[in-house]
């Protein structure tokens, strides 16, 4: 991950981005960030992020849409809510990260061979189709999608341990009333733009 | 409403079978009937929230509606399911246009939801509803001498801080004391295990779990006790790699809190899923004698 220092002119910033993320995350308080850094210092994943949570909030406020959505930061958020419960301005940072993930997926600008967004998408797909997720099938799909056969081989010892302790299920799980689920999701979809 | 319905979630049917195998007998011993929710669907965990918030809320609404029809409150032992159901419940009742629309969609699919269901984690039920005095009465063999590191992880204590303190919760420690075990001062008790990232980002996953294992070892714990399937999974599967990478023997059993409760309640250890541990439990059994001292 390379962090490029860039100069941005005001006209290059996306003025609507801030409002959009505010709405999508359901967090009106973003504007009240005081840049104290409590979130970044609470974050177990901050050392791996290209922009720390504090920086991401500042960048959202200023309209750095491309940089924020292309960043690895939302995908490195483990959803542990440490930042969220500690923020003195009551900013729901974890929910903001979720809103960024959704936006990046929608605009198809997430790193496509990076396994995390792919896994989220695959799992969501499987469970909205069958009502339940099946780990083994999810993993197989994931390695296919990210074109990573080596990853699959690396998982073998784990699979063996799970098998030995009877904790692996090869069954494709599914609910009985899939029709109802389909109807529900269709109704939901038709309502949203 | 004081009757409960059991929401297992996907992990209790696969890699965390021993959670279900131990929590159900424990509830039975306490005298609470716990039937599994009919035709429940997956909560979507962190994945659906990352893809489609509206659909995430809708699929959780379906589960809530099943519980409401049965006139029961939900018990969700999986920490991620607990949080997702609780969060969705709050969102659906938020009276925003978005939420109202989803409620209408639910109704049109035959999953009407009015909002009467409460989502519980068993830990809170045991410590706050049933109470530690009642729990103590059920103990047949105290787990005397067993030193445990109580690991809460994140999803049960955050962001809904009504349950316990988000940084330094004590309910699990108190519960372990009630069954005779000795909780060590585990300062990493709410640190992150990496969640679903651990399987994908090995470097980060190993580091985060090393911190958790090391701290438990340093405090002299015989086992780490968890309330979350994903925490248990991460802490187990990373051990060999951590030992190799950091050249530090941090081998330690990871158990569900319900397994130890069942043991203390006198349920035979063969019926509590202990054989599903990836880590040898031999030192622990030796310490406990015949699975705990009889009173
Ligand atoms: S903790 Fe809150 S106020 Fe402080 S920098 Fe982070 S988001 Fe801003
Ligand atoms: S919720 Fe995400 S951003 Fe916040 S502290 Fe946890 S990992 Fe970091």
Tab-separated table of C-alpha atoms and ligand atoms in Angstrom:
chain	number	residue	atom	x	y	z
A	1	UNK	CA	0.000	0.000	0.000
A	2	UNK	CA	1.533	3.234	-1.083
A	3	UNK	CA	0.391	6.453	0.427
A	4	UNK	CA	0.678	9.174	-2.085
A	5	UNK	CA	0.808	12.696	-0.881
A	6	UNK	CA	-1.351	14.635	-3.215
A	7	UNK	CA	-2.397	18.186	-3.667
A	8	UNK	CA	-6.102	18.663	-4.198
A	9	UNK	CA	-7.696	21.782	-5.463
A	10	UNK	CA	-11.010	22.706	-3.990
A	11	UNK	CA	-12.887	22.187	-7.226
A	12	UNK	CA	-11.714	18.571	-7.388
A	13	UNK	CA	-13.420	17.704	-4.139
A	14	UNK	CA	-16.835	16.097	-4.104
A	15	UNK	CA	-19.120	18.390	-2.181
A	16	UNK	CA	-21.965	15.893	-1.918
A	17	UNK	CA	-19.879	13.062	-0.536
A	18	UNK	CA	-20.094	14.259	3.046
A	19	UNK	CA	-23.891	14.520	2.993
A	20	UNK	CA	-24.229	11.192	1.293
A	21	UNK	CA	-22.136	9.329	3.858
A	22	UNK	CA	-23.949	11.142	6.629
A	23	UNK	CA	-27.228	9.847	5.279
A	24	UNK	CA	-26.033	6.347	4.456
A	25	UNK	CA	-24.445	5.807	7.844
A	26	UNK	CA	-27.299	7.370	9.775
A	27	UNK	CA	-24.706	9.405	11.626
A	28	UNK	CA	-25.380	13.137	11.639
A	29	UNK	CA	-22.575	13.800	14.071
A	30	UNK	CA	-19.704	13.439	11.576
A	31	UNK	CA	-19.506	17.203	11.261
A	32	UNK	CA	-18.700	17.439	14.950
A	33	UNK	CA	-15.419	15.569	14.761
A	34	UNK	CA	-12.790	17.451	16.768
A	35	UNK	CA	-9.883	15.419	15.305
A	36	UNK	CA	-8.838	14.217	18.744
A	37	UNK	CA	-7.550	10.884	17.463
A	38	UNK	CA	-9.259	8.758	20.112
A	39	UNK	CA	-10.656	6.529	17.375
A	40	UNK	CA	-7.271	5.868	15.776
A	41	UNK	CA	-5.589	5.121	19.069
A	42	UNK	CA	-8.397	2.703	20.004
A	43	UNK	CA	-8.312	0.910	16.694
A	44	UNK	CA	-6.625	-2.513	16.652
A	45	UNK	CA	-6.307	-2.373	12.863
A	46	UNK	CA	-5.047	1.210	12.506
A	47	UNK	CA	-1.431	0.105	12.017
A	48	UNK	CA	-2.446	-1.709	8.837
A	49	UNK	CA	-4.653	1.027	7.419
A	50	UNK	CA	-3.555	3.443	4.716
A	51	UNK	CA	-5.562	6.214	6.371
A	52	UNK	CA	-6.352	6.054	10.088
A	53	UNK	CA	-9.996	6.332	11.190
A	54	UNK	CA	-9.414	9.935	12.267
A	55	UNK	CA	-8.021	10.799	8.834
A	56	UNK	CA	-10.902	9.057	7.092
A	57	UNK	CA	-13.407	11.169	9.021
A	58	UNK	CA	-11.515	14.332	8.109
A	59	UNK	CA	-11.351	13.284	4.464
A	60	UNK	CA	-15.068	12.576	4.348
A	61	UNK	CA	-15.759	16.000	5.795
A	62	UNK	CA	-13.569	17.627	3.147
A	63	UNK	CA	-14.955	15.641	0.223
A	64	UNK	CA	-12.027	13.399	-0.707
A	65	UNK	CA	-14.377	10.896	-2.231
A	66	UNK	CA	-12.027	8.933	-4.483
A	67	UNK	CA	-9.283	8.593	-1.930
A	68	UNK	CA	-11.695	7.436	0.761
A	69	UNK	CA	-13.522	4.903	-1.388
A	70	UNK	CA	-10.329	3.475	-2.844
A	71	UNK	CA	-8.747	3.212	0.568
A	72	UNK	CA	-8.199	-0.140	2.275
A	73	UNK	CA	-9.288	1.346	5.578
A	74	UNK	CA	-13.004	0.422	5.536
A	75	UNK	CA	-12.095	-3.145	4.536
A	76	UNK	CA	-9.626	-3.394	7.369
A	77	UNK	CA	-12.232	-2.355	9.902
A	78	UNK	CA	-12.931	-5.409	12.067
A	79	UNK	CA	-16.205	-3.913	13.297
A	80	UNK	CA	-15.071	-4.059	16.914
A	81	UNK	CA	-16.781	-0.781	17.887
A	82	UNK	CA	-13.871	0.351	20.117
A	83	UNK	CA	-13.719	3.684	18.365
A	84	UNK	CA	-17.470	4.148	18.368
A	85	UNK	CA	-17.980	3.768	22.119
A	86	UNK	CA	-15.073	6.077	22.898
A	87	UNK	CA	-15.595	8.950	20.460
A	88	UNK	CA	-16.235	12.119	22.515
A	89	UNK	CA	-18.404	13.515	19.721
A	90	UNK	CA	-20.628	10.418	19.521
A	91	UNK	CA	-19.660	9.698	15.954
A	92	UNK	CA	-20.687	6.198	14.947
A	93	UNK	CA	-17.387	5.493	13.237
A	94	UNK	CA	-18.035	1.770	12.735
A	95	UNK	CA	-21.318	2.583	11.008
A	96	UNK	CA	-19.514	5.121	8.845
A	97	UNK	CA	-17.046	2.376	7.822
A	98	UNK	CA	-19.976	0.156	6.869
A	99	UNK	CA	-21.494	2.955	4.799
A	100	UNK	CA	-18.162	3.372	2.994
A	101	UNK	CA	-17.995	-0.356	2.252
A	102	UNK	CA	-21.482	-0.319	0.775
A	103	UNK	CA	-20.724	2.742	-1.301
A	104	UNK	CA	-17.452	1.253	-2.597
A	105	UNK	CA	-19.191	-1.994	-3.564
A	106	UNK	CA	-21.996	-0.110	-5.246
A	107	UNK	CA	-19.591	1.981	-7.268
A	108	UNK	CA	-17.410	-1.081	-7.917
A	109	UNK	CA	-14.233	0.582	-6.770
A	110	UNK	CA	-13.113	-1.888	-4.150
A	111	UNK	CA	-9.888	-3.862	-4.733
A	112	UNK	CA	-11.269	-6.873	-6.631
A	113	UNK	CA	-8.656	-9.435	-5.698
A	114	UNK	CA	-8.610	-8.348	-2.095
A	115	UNK	CA	-10.458	-11.129	-0.325
A	116	UNK	CA	-12.474	-9.158	2.215
A	117	UNK	CA	-14.992	-7.319	0.009
A	118	UNK	CA	-15.270	-10.427	-2.142
A	119	UNK	CA	-16.039	-12.544	0.899
A	120	UNK	CA	-18.671	-10.127	2.157
A	121	UNK	CA	-20.326	-10.080	-1.247
A	122	UNK	CA	-20.233	-13.852	-1.641
A	123	UNK	CA	-21.599	-14.493	1.806
A	124	UNK	CA	-24.387	-11.983	1.322
A	125	UNK	CA	-25.224	-13.612	-1.998
A	126	UNK	CA	-25.347	-17.129	-0.570
A	127	UNK	CA	-27.446	-16.230	2.412
A	128	UNK	CA	-29.933	-14.089	0.578
A	129	UNK	CA	-30.396	-17.006	-1.811
A	130	UNK	CA	-30.555	-19.897	0.644
A	131	UNK	CA	-31.310	-18.146	3.901
A	132	UNK	CA	-28.236	-19.665	5.492
A	133	UNK	CA	-24.535	-19.630	4.806
A	134	UNK	CA	-22.352	-22.688	4.361
A	135	UNK	CA	-18.732	-22.109	5.327
A	136	UNK	CA	-17.099	-24.642	3.060
A	137	UNK	CA	-18.909	-23.439	-0.039
A	138	UNK	CA	-18.227	-19.866	0.865
A	139	UNK	CA	-14.499	-20.593	1.119
A	140	UNK	CA	-14.431	-22.427	-2.207
A	141	UNK	CA	-16.213	-19.565	-3.951
A	142	UNK	CA	-13.921	-17.096	-2.323
A	143	UNK	CA	-10.744	-18.729	-3.586
A	144	UNK	CA	-12.205	-19.049	-7.048
A	145	UNK	CA	-13.236	-15.423	-7.145
A	146	UNK	CA	-9.933	-14.102	-5.864
A	147	UNK	CA	-8.028	-16.553	-8.093
A	148	UNK	CA	-6.008	-17.796	-5.181
A	149	UNK	CA	-5.532	-21.589	-5.271
A	150	UNK	CA	-2.575	-21.276	-2.933
A	151	UNK	CA	-4.868	-19.878	-0.289
A	152	UNK	CA	-6.989	-22.977	-0.572
A	153	UNK	CA	-4.022	-25.251	-0.067
A	154	UNK	CA	-2.961	-23.217	2.939
A	155	UNK	CA	-6.373	-23.852	4.458
A	156	UNK	CA	-5.935	-27.644	4.350
A	157	UNK	CA	-4.519	-28.112	7.878
A	158	UNK	CA	-7.379	-26.069	9.262
A	159	UNK	CA	-9.913	-28.146	7.359
A	160	UNK	CA	-8.337	-31.268	8.784
A	161	UNK	CA	-8.561	-30.013	12.380
A	162	UNK	CA	-12.179	-29.069	11.864
A	163	UNK	CA	-12.904	-32.460	10.359
A	164	UNK	CA	-11.193	-34.292	13.213
A	165	UNK	CA	-13.238	-32.464	15.818
A	166	UNK	CA	-16.446	-32.917	13.847
A	167	UNK	CA	-16.818	-29.198	13.297
A	168	UNK	CA	-16.934	-29.099	9.528
A	169	UNK	CA	-20.219	-29.253	7.738
A	170	UNK	CA	-20.210	-30.007	4.019
A	171	UNK	CA	-23.931	-29.657	3.775
A	172	UNK	CA	-25.358	-26.818	1.722
A	173	UNK	CA	-27.511	-25.218	4.370
A	174	UNK	CA	-30.846	-23.753	3.458
A	175	UNK	CA	-34.087	-22.614	5.046
A	176	UNK	CA	-37.389	-24.277	4.197
A	177	UNK	CA	-39.395	-21.231	3.244
A	178	UNK	CA	-37.117	-19.818	0.568
A	179	UNK	CA	-40.142	-18.523	-1.262
A	180	UNK	CA	-40.950	-16.174	1.573
A	181	UNK	CA	-37.379	-14.921	1.703
A	182	UNK	CA	-37.405	-14.281	-2.021
A	183	UNK	CA	-40.675	-12.389	-1.752
A	184	UNK	CA	-39.341	-10.282	1.090
A	185	UNK	CA	-36.112	-9.385	-0.666
A	186	UNK	CA	-37.964	-8.588	-3.851
A	187	UNK	CA	-40.250	-6.201	-2.011
A	188	UNK	CA	-37.249	-4.568	-0.385
A	189	UNK	CA	-35.416	-4.214	-3.670
A	190	UNK	CA	-38.310	-2.669	-5.515
A	191	UNK	CA	-38.553	0.067	-2.941
A	192	UNK	CA	-34.942	1.153	-3.045
A	193	UNK	CA	-33.404	3.135	-5.827
B	1	UNK	CA	-42.870	-12.016	27.886
B	2	UNK	CA	-40.608	-14.263	29.745
B	3	UNK	CA	-40.382	-17.239	27.546
B	4	UNK	CA	-37.442	-17.681	25.271
B	5	UNK	CA	-36.721	-19.008	21.838
B	6	UNK	CA	-33.269	-20.194	20.788
B	7	UNK	CA	-31.585	-18.588	17.796
B	8	UNK	CA	-28.548	-20.782	17.002
B	9	UNK	CA	-27.029	-18.981	14.030
B	10	UNK	CA	-24.849	-20.704	11.462
B	11	UNK	CA	-21.762	-21.326	13.595
B	12	UNK	CA	-23.620	-23.342	16.241
B	13	UNK	CA	-24.405	-25.795	13.441
B	14	UNK	CA	-20.861	-26.032	12.116
B	15	UNK	CA	-17.594	-24.968	13.745
B	16	UNK	CA	-19.150	-24.127	17.121
B	17	UNK	CA	-21.283	-27.220	17.651
B	18	UNK	CA	-19.943	-27.471	21.184
B	19	UNK	CA	-21.512	-24.116	22.014
B	20	UNK	CA	-24.955	-25.510	21.281
B	21	UNK	CA	-24.091	-28.865	22.859
B	22	UNK	CA	-23.292	-27.124	26.133
B	23	UNK	CA	-25.665	-24.161	26.276
B	24	UNK	CA	-28.847	-26.189	25.781
B	25	UNK	CA	-28.223	-28.595	28.704
B	26	UNK	CA	-27.249	-25.630	30.889
B	27	UNK	CA	-30.563	-23.889	30.184
B	28	UNK	CA	-32.359	-27.152	30.866
B	29	UNK	CA	-30.590	-27.521	34.198
B	30	UNK	CA	-31.638	-23.991	35.136
B	31	UNK	CA	-35.202	-24.891	34.259
B	32	UNK	CA	-35.698	-22.781	31.147
B	33	UNK	CA	-37.226	-24.422	28.143
B	34	UNK	CA	-35.453	-23.378	24.999
B	35	UNK	CA	-36.871	-24.479	21.668
B	36	UNK	CA	-35.039	-23.718	18.474
B	37	UNK	CA	-36.578	-21.030	16.296
B	38	UNK	CA	-38.553	-22.559	13.464
B	39	UNK	CA	-36.927	-22.044	10.042
B	40	UNK	CA	-34.608	-19.225	11.193
B	41	UNK	CA	-32.369	-17.583	8.615
B	42	UNK	CA	-28.761	-16.392	8.881
B	43	UNK	CA	-28.331	-12.935	10.457
B	44	UNK	CA	-25.850	-11.835	7.787
B	45	UNK	CA	-23.325	-10.815	10.448
B	46	UNK	CA	-20.843	-8.214	9.246
B	47	UNK	CA	-21.158	-9.301	5.592
B	48	UNK	CA	-24.689	-8.173	4.810
B	49	UNK	CA	-24.178	-4.868	6.595
B	50	UNK	CA	-21.221	-4.265	4.294
B	51	UNK	CA	-23.244	-4.928	1.166
B	52	UNK	CA	-26.856	-3.911	1.667
B	53	UNK	CA	-28.149	-2.340	4.855
B	54	UNK	CA	-31.809	-2.563	3.884
B	55	UNK	CA	-31.680	-6.246	3.067
B	56	UNK	CA	-29.655	-6.890	6.208
B	57	UNK	CA	-32.411	-5.314	8.276
B	58	UNK	CA	-35.112	-7.201	6.372
B	59	UNK	CA	-33.641	-10.676	6.868
B	60	UNK	CA	-33.231	-9.977	10.566
B	61	UNK	CA	-36.793	-8.695	10.637
B	62	UNK	CA	-37.895	-12.099	9.420
B	63	UNK	CA	-36.265	-13.776	12.439
B	64	UNK	CA	-37.704	-11.208	14.827
B	65	UNK	CA	-41.125	-11.773	13.368
B	66	UNK	CA	-40.879	-15.549	13.879
B	67	UNK	CA	-40.076	-14.945	17.549
B	68	UNK	CA	-42.923	-12.462	17.874
B	69	UNK	CA	-45.415	-14.911	16.418
B	70	UNK	CA	-44.295	-17.459	18.999
B	71	UNK	CA	-44.677	-14.742	21.654
B	72	UNK	CA	-41.135	-15.270	22.903
B	73	UNK	CA	-37.922	-13.326	23.449
B	74	UNK	CA	-34.797	-14.372	21.607
B	75	UNK	CA	-31.734	-16.004	23.172
B	76	UNK	CA	-28.759	-15.683	20.818
B	77	UNK	CA	-25.536	-17.221	22.192
B	78	UNK	CA	-23.424	-16.213	19.190
B	79	UNK	CA	-22.064	-12.746	19.905
B	80	UNK	CA	-22.296	-11.637	16.282
B	81	UNK	CA	-25.882	-12.861	15.885
B	82	UNK	CA	-26.773	-11.183	19.173
B	83	UNK	CA	-25.438	-7.830	18.055
B	84	UNK	CA	-26.866	-8.053	14.544
B	85	UNK	CA	-30.339	-8.978	15.770
B	86	UNK	CA	-30.250	-6.295	18.417
B	87	UNK	CA	-29.006	-3.647	16.024
B	88	UNK	CA	-31.616	-4.566	13.431
B	89	UNK	CA	-34.341	-4.550	16.073
B	90	UNK	CA	-33.386	-1.026	17.043
B	91	UNK	CA	-33.149	0.105	13.434
B	92	UNK	CA	-36.533	-1.367	12.482
B	93	UNK	CA	-38.149	0.474	15.390
B	94	UNK	CA	-36.384	3.771	14.630
B	95	UNK	CA	-39.471	5.199	12.894
B	96	UNK	CA	-37.411	6.506	10.011
B	97	UNK	CA	-38.939	6.333	6.529
B	98	UNK	CA	-36.419	3.653	5.624
B	99	UNK	CA	-37.390	1.485	8.588
B	100	UNK	CA	-41.125	1.963	8.038
B	101	UNK	CA	-40.731	0.829	4.468
B	102	UNK	CA	-38.924	-2.367	5.522
B	103	UNK	CA	-41.639	-3.108	8.073
B	104	UNK	CA	-44.205	-2.831	5.276
B	105	UNK	CA	-42.161	-5.157	3.077
B	106	UNK	CA	-41.955	-7.624	5.940
B	107	UNK	CA	-45.710	-7.519	6.289
B	108	UNK	CA	-46.246	-8.088	2.583
B	109	UNK	CA	-44.106	-11.227	2.766
B	110	UNK	CA	-46.046	-12.565	5.724
B	111	UNK	CA	-43.441	-11.564	8.316
B	112	UNK	CA	-45.255	-8.791	10.102
B	113	UNK	CA	-43.252	-7.327	12.967
B	114	UNK	CA	-44.568	-4.993	15.656
B	115	UNK	CA	-41.440	-4.697	17.747
B	116	UNK	CA	-42.242	-6.632	20.916
B	117	UNK	CA	-39.255	-8.964	20.910
B	118	UNK	CA	-36.244	-8.507	23.164
B	119	UNK	CA	-32.909	-9.954	22.072
B	120	UNK	CA	-30.861	-11.525	24.870
B	121	UNK	CA	-27.412	-12.957	25.245
B	122	UNK	CA	-27.324	-15.910	27.654
B	123	UNK	CA	-24.587	-14.276	29.727
B	124	UNK	CA	-26.862	-11.347	30.569
B	125	UNK	CA	-29.754	-13.692	31.287
B	126	UNK	CA	-27.673	-15.773	33.680
B	127	UNK	CA	-26.171	-12.863	35.592
B	128	UNK	CA	-29.031	-10.367	35.557
B	129	UNK	CA	-32.348	-12.173	35.050
B	130	UNK	CA	-31.722	-15.499	36.744
B	131	UNK	CA	-29.058	-14.160	39.074
B	132	UNK	CA	-25.853	-15.582	40.426
B	133	UNK	CA	-27.514	-16.842	43.613
B	134	UNK	CA	-29.723	-19.154	41.565
B	135	UNK	CA	-26.737	-20.257	39.494
B	136	UNK	CA	-24.790	-21.085	42.669
B	137	UNK	CA	-27.619	-23.315	43.826
B	138	UNK	CA	-27.204	-25.467	40.728
B	139	UNK	CA	-23.507	-26.075	41.244
B	140	UNK	CA	-22.767	-29.695	42.100
B	141	UNK	CA	-18.993	-29.650	41.710
B	142	UNK	CA	-17.065	-26.435	42.089
B	143	UNK	CA	-14.304	-25.853	39.563
B	144	UNK	CA	-11.900	-25.096	42.375
B	145	UNK	CA	-8.378	-24.270	41.316
B	146	UNK	CA	-9.197	-23.669	37.659
B	147	UNK	CA	-7.767	-20.340	36.585
B	148	UNK	CA	-9.654	-18.790	33.687
B	149	UNK	CA	-9.102	-15.732	31.491
B	150	UNK	CA	-12.577	-14.352	30.757
B	151	UNK	CA	-12.607	-13.092	27.195
B	152	UNK	CA	-15.616	-11.005	26.149
B	153	UNK	CA	-14.455	-9.817	22.755
B	154	UNK	CA	-16.378	-6.923	21.314
B	155	UNK	CA	-19.849	-7.679	20.001
B	156	UNK	CA	-21.637	-8.430	23.261
B	157	UNK	CA	-20.366	-5.457	25.264
B	158	UNK	CA	-20.208	-2.902	22.449
B	159	UNK	CA	-21.784	-0.718	21.176
B	160	UNK	CA	-24.769	-1.394	23.432
B	161	UNK	CA	-23.115	-0.451	26.662
B	162	UNK	CA	-26.284	-1.205	28.603
B	163	UNK	CA	-25.093	-4.774	28.980
B	164	UNK	CA	-21.825	-4.261	30.824
B	165	UNK	CA	-18.844	-1.929	30.690
B	166	UNK	CA	-17.550	-1.693	27.091
B	167	UNK	CA	-13.887	-1.768	28.099
B	168	UNK	CA	-13.823	-3.603	31.389
B	169	UNK	CA	-16.883	-5.819	31.756
B	170	UNK	CA	-17.171	-8.093	34.796
B	171	UNK	CA	-20.242	-10.277	34.292
B	172	UNK	CA	-18.416	-13.308	32.943
B	173	UNK	CA	-15.808	-13.027	35.702
B	174	UNK	CA	-18.564	-13.000	38.310
B	175	UNK	CA	-20.276	-15.958	36.699
B	176	UNK	CA	-17.035	-17.954	36.677
B	177	UNK	CA	-16.516	-17.122	40.352
B	178	UNK	CA	-20.032	-18.357	41.066
B	179	UNK	CA	-19.164	-21.787	39.691
B	180	UNK	CA	-15.956	-21.931	41.679
B	181	UNK	CA	-13.397	-21.074	39.021
B	182	UNK	CA	-10.844	-18.359	39.563
B	183	UNK	CA	-10.820	-15.547	36.972
B	184	UNK	CA	-7.393	-14.025	36.418
B	185	UNK	CA	-7.018	-10.279	35.928
B	186	UNK	CA	-7.260	-10.426	32.155
B	187	UNK	CA	-6.575	-6.943	30.868
B	188	UNK	CA	-7.067	-8.004	27.231
B	189	UNK	CA	-10.652	-9.083	27.891
B	190	UNK	CA	-12.246	-6.794	25.294
B	191	UNK	CA	-9.409	-6.518	22.793
B	192	UNK	CA	-10.128	-7.456	19.210
B	193	UNK	CA	-9.503	-10.987	17.835
B	194	UNK	CA	-9.715	-9.642	14.289
B	195	UNK	CA	-13.165	-11.047	13.671
B	196	UNK	CA	-13.634	-12.294	10.149
B	197	UNK	CA	-10.445	-10.505	9.087
B	198	UNK	CA	-8.205	-12.991	10.880
B	199	UNK	CA	-8.855	-15.705	8.304
B	200	UNK	CA	-8.066	-13.303	5.473
B	201	UNK	CA	-5.183	-11.246	6.755
B	202	UNK	CA	-2.836	-13.630	8.419
B	203	UNK	CA	-0.263	-11.098	9.536
B	204	UNK	CA	-2.762	-8.944	11.385
B	205	UNK	CA	-4.679	-11.956	12.669
B	206	UNK	CA	-1.647	-13.600	14.212
B	207	UNK	CA	-0.544	-10.412	15.896
B	208	UNK	CA	-3.933	-9.654	17.416
B	209	UNK	CA	-4.444	-13.197	18.677
B	210	UNK	CA	-0.903	-13.395	20.001
B	211	UNK	CA	-1.650	-10.449	22.273
B	212	UNK	CA	-4.722	-12.241	23.614
B	213	UNK	CA	-3.036	-15.598	24.148
B	214	UNK	CA	0.113	-14.116	25.624
B	215	UNK	CA	-1.759	-12.042	28.178
B	216	UNK	CA	-3.743	-15.087	29.342
B	217	UNK	CA	-0.558	-17.123	29.675
B	218	UNK	CA	1.234	-14.318	31.485
B	219	UNK	CA	-1.562	-14.173	34.055
B	220	UNK	CA	-1.304	-17.911	34.624
B	221	UNK	CA	-4.655	-18.936	33.150
B	222	UNK	CA	-5.383	-22.623	32.493
B	223	UNK	CA	-7.928	-21.759	29.809
B	224	UNK	CA	-9.499	-18.830	27.994
B	225	UNK	CA	-13.272	-18.722	28.358
B	226	UNK	CA	-15.276	-17.090	25.572
B	227	UNK	CA	-18.853	-16.127	24.780
B	228	UNK	CA	-18.350	-15.879	21.022
B	229	UNK	CA	-17.879	-18.599	18.368
B	230	UNK	CA	-15.654	-16.447	16.183
B	231	UNK	CA	-13.375	-15.515	19.086
B	232	UNK	CA	-13.026	-19.174	19.989
B	233	UNK	CA	-12.326	-20.115	16.397
B	234	UNK	CA	-9.674	-17.432	15.882
B	235	UNK	CA	-7.940	-18.135	19.174
B	236	UNK	CA	-7.756	-21.853	18.390
B	237	UNK	CA	-6.697	-21.843	14.752
B	238	UNK	CA	-3.945	-19.262	15.156
B	239	UNK	CA	-2.101	-20.995	18.011
B	240	UNK	CA	0.238	-23.242	16.019
B	241	UNK	CA	1.207	-20.477	13.641
B	242	UNK	CA	1.779	-18.035	16.475
B	243	UNK	CA	3.990	-20.497	18.324
B	244	UNK	CA	6.068	-20.871	15.169
B	245	UNK	CA	6.195	-17.214	14.258
B	246	UNK	CA	6.862	-15.695	17.667
B	247	UNK	CA	8.739	-18.696	19.110
B	248	UNK	CA	6.653	-18.510	22.226
B	249	UNK	CA	4.609	-21.374	23.597
B	250	UNK	CA	1.200	-19.837	24.053
B	251	UNK	CA	-0.756	-23.082	23.826
B	252	UNK	CA	-3.907	-22.798	25.908
B	253	UNK	CA	-7.391	-24.355	25.672
B	254	UNK	CA	-10.214	-22.112	24.495
B	255	UNK	CA	-13.616	-23.003	25.927
B	256	UNK	CA	-17.172	-21.763	25.799
B	257	UNK	CA	-18.392	-20.451	29.133
B	258	UNK	CA	-21.355	-22.796	28.916
B	259	UNK	CA	-19.055	-25.830	28.820
B	260	UNK	CA	-17.627	-24.897	32.216
B	261	UNK	CA	-21.073	-24.086	33.593
B	262	UNK	CA	-22.321	-27.493	32.504
B	263	UNK	CA	-19.341	-29.142	34.113
B	264	UNK	CA	-20.021	-27.328	37.385
B	265	UNK	CA	-23.708	-28.283	37.183
B	266	UNK	CA	-22.672	-31.926	37.204
B	267	UNK	CA	-23.466	-32.682	33.564
B	268	UNK	CA	-21.121	-35.451	32.332
B	269	UNK	CA	-18.193	-33.879	30.521
B	270	UNK	CA	-18.756	-36.212	27.540
B	271	UNK	CA	-22.065	-34.414	26.929
B	272	UNK	CA	-20.603	-30.922	26.783
B	273	UNK	CA	-18.584	-31.051	23.567
B	274	UNK	CA	-15.149	-30.949	25.184
B	275	UNK	CA	-13.890	-33.462	22.624
B	276	UNK	CA	-14.273	-30.777	19.959
B	277	UNK	CA	-11.368	-28.765	21.331
B	278	UNK	CA	-8.446	-28.482	18.909
B	279	UNK	CA	-6.141	-27.975	21.882
B	280	UNK	CA	-5.364	-30.745	24.343
B	281	UNK	CA	-7.368	-30.422	27.564
B	282	UNK	CA	-5.254	-32.920	29.451
B	283	UNK	CA	-3.502	-30.441	31.775
B	284	UNK	CA	-6.877	-28.960	32.639
B	285	UNK	CA	-8.441	-32.304	33.497
B	286	UNK	CA	-5.462	-33.174	35.615
B	287	UNK	CA	-5.883	-29.974	37.521
B	288	UNK	CA	-9.598	-30.538	37.992
B	289	UNK	CA	-9.231	-34.139	39.066
B	290	UNK	CA	-12.315	-35.998	38.024
B	291	UNK	CA	-13.799	-33.008	36.161
B	292	UNK	CA	-14.087	-30.815	39.219
B	293	UNK	CA	-14.153	-31.539	42.913
B	294	UNK	CA	-17.364	-32.922	44.302
B	295	UNK	CA	-18.843	-30.895	47.084
C	1	LIG	S1	-12.687	9.965	18.229
C	1	LIG	FE1	-14.438	11.019	17.270
C	1	LIG	S2	-13.975	13.206	17.511
C	1	LIG	FE2	-12.057	12.097	17.904
C	1	LIG	S3	-11.018	12.062	15.889
C	1	LIG	FE3	-12.205	10.154	16.043
C	1	LIG	S4	-14.169	10.640	15.083
C	1	LIG	FE4	-13.183	12.598	15.498
C	2	LIG	S1	-14.651	-0.553	14.643
C	2	LIG	FE1	-13.206	-0.581	12.922
C	2	LIG	S2	-12.342	1.487	12.837
C	2	LIG	FE2	-13.335	1.265	14.826
C	2	LIG	S3	-11.703	0.618	16.227
C	2	LIG	FE3	-12.687	-1.258	15.466
C	2	LIG	S4	-11.511	-1.864	13.669
C	2	LIG	FE4	-10.980	0.279	14.116
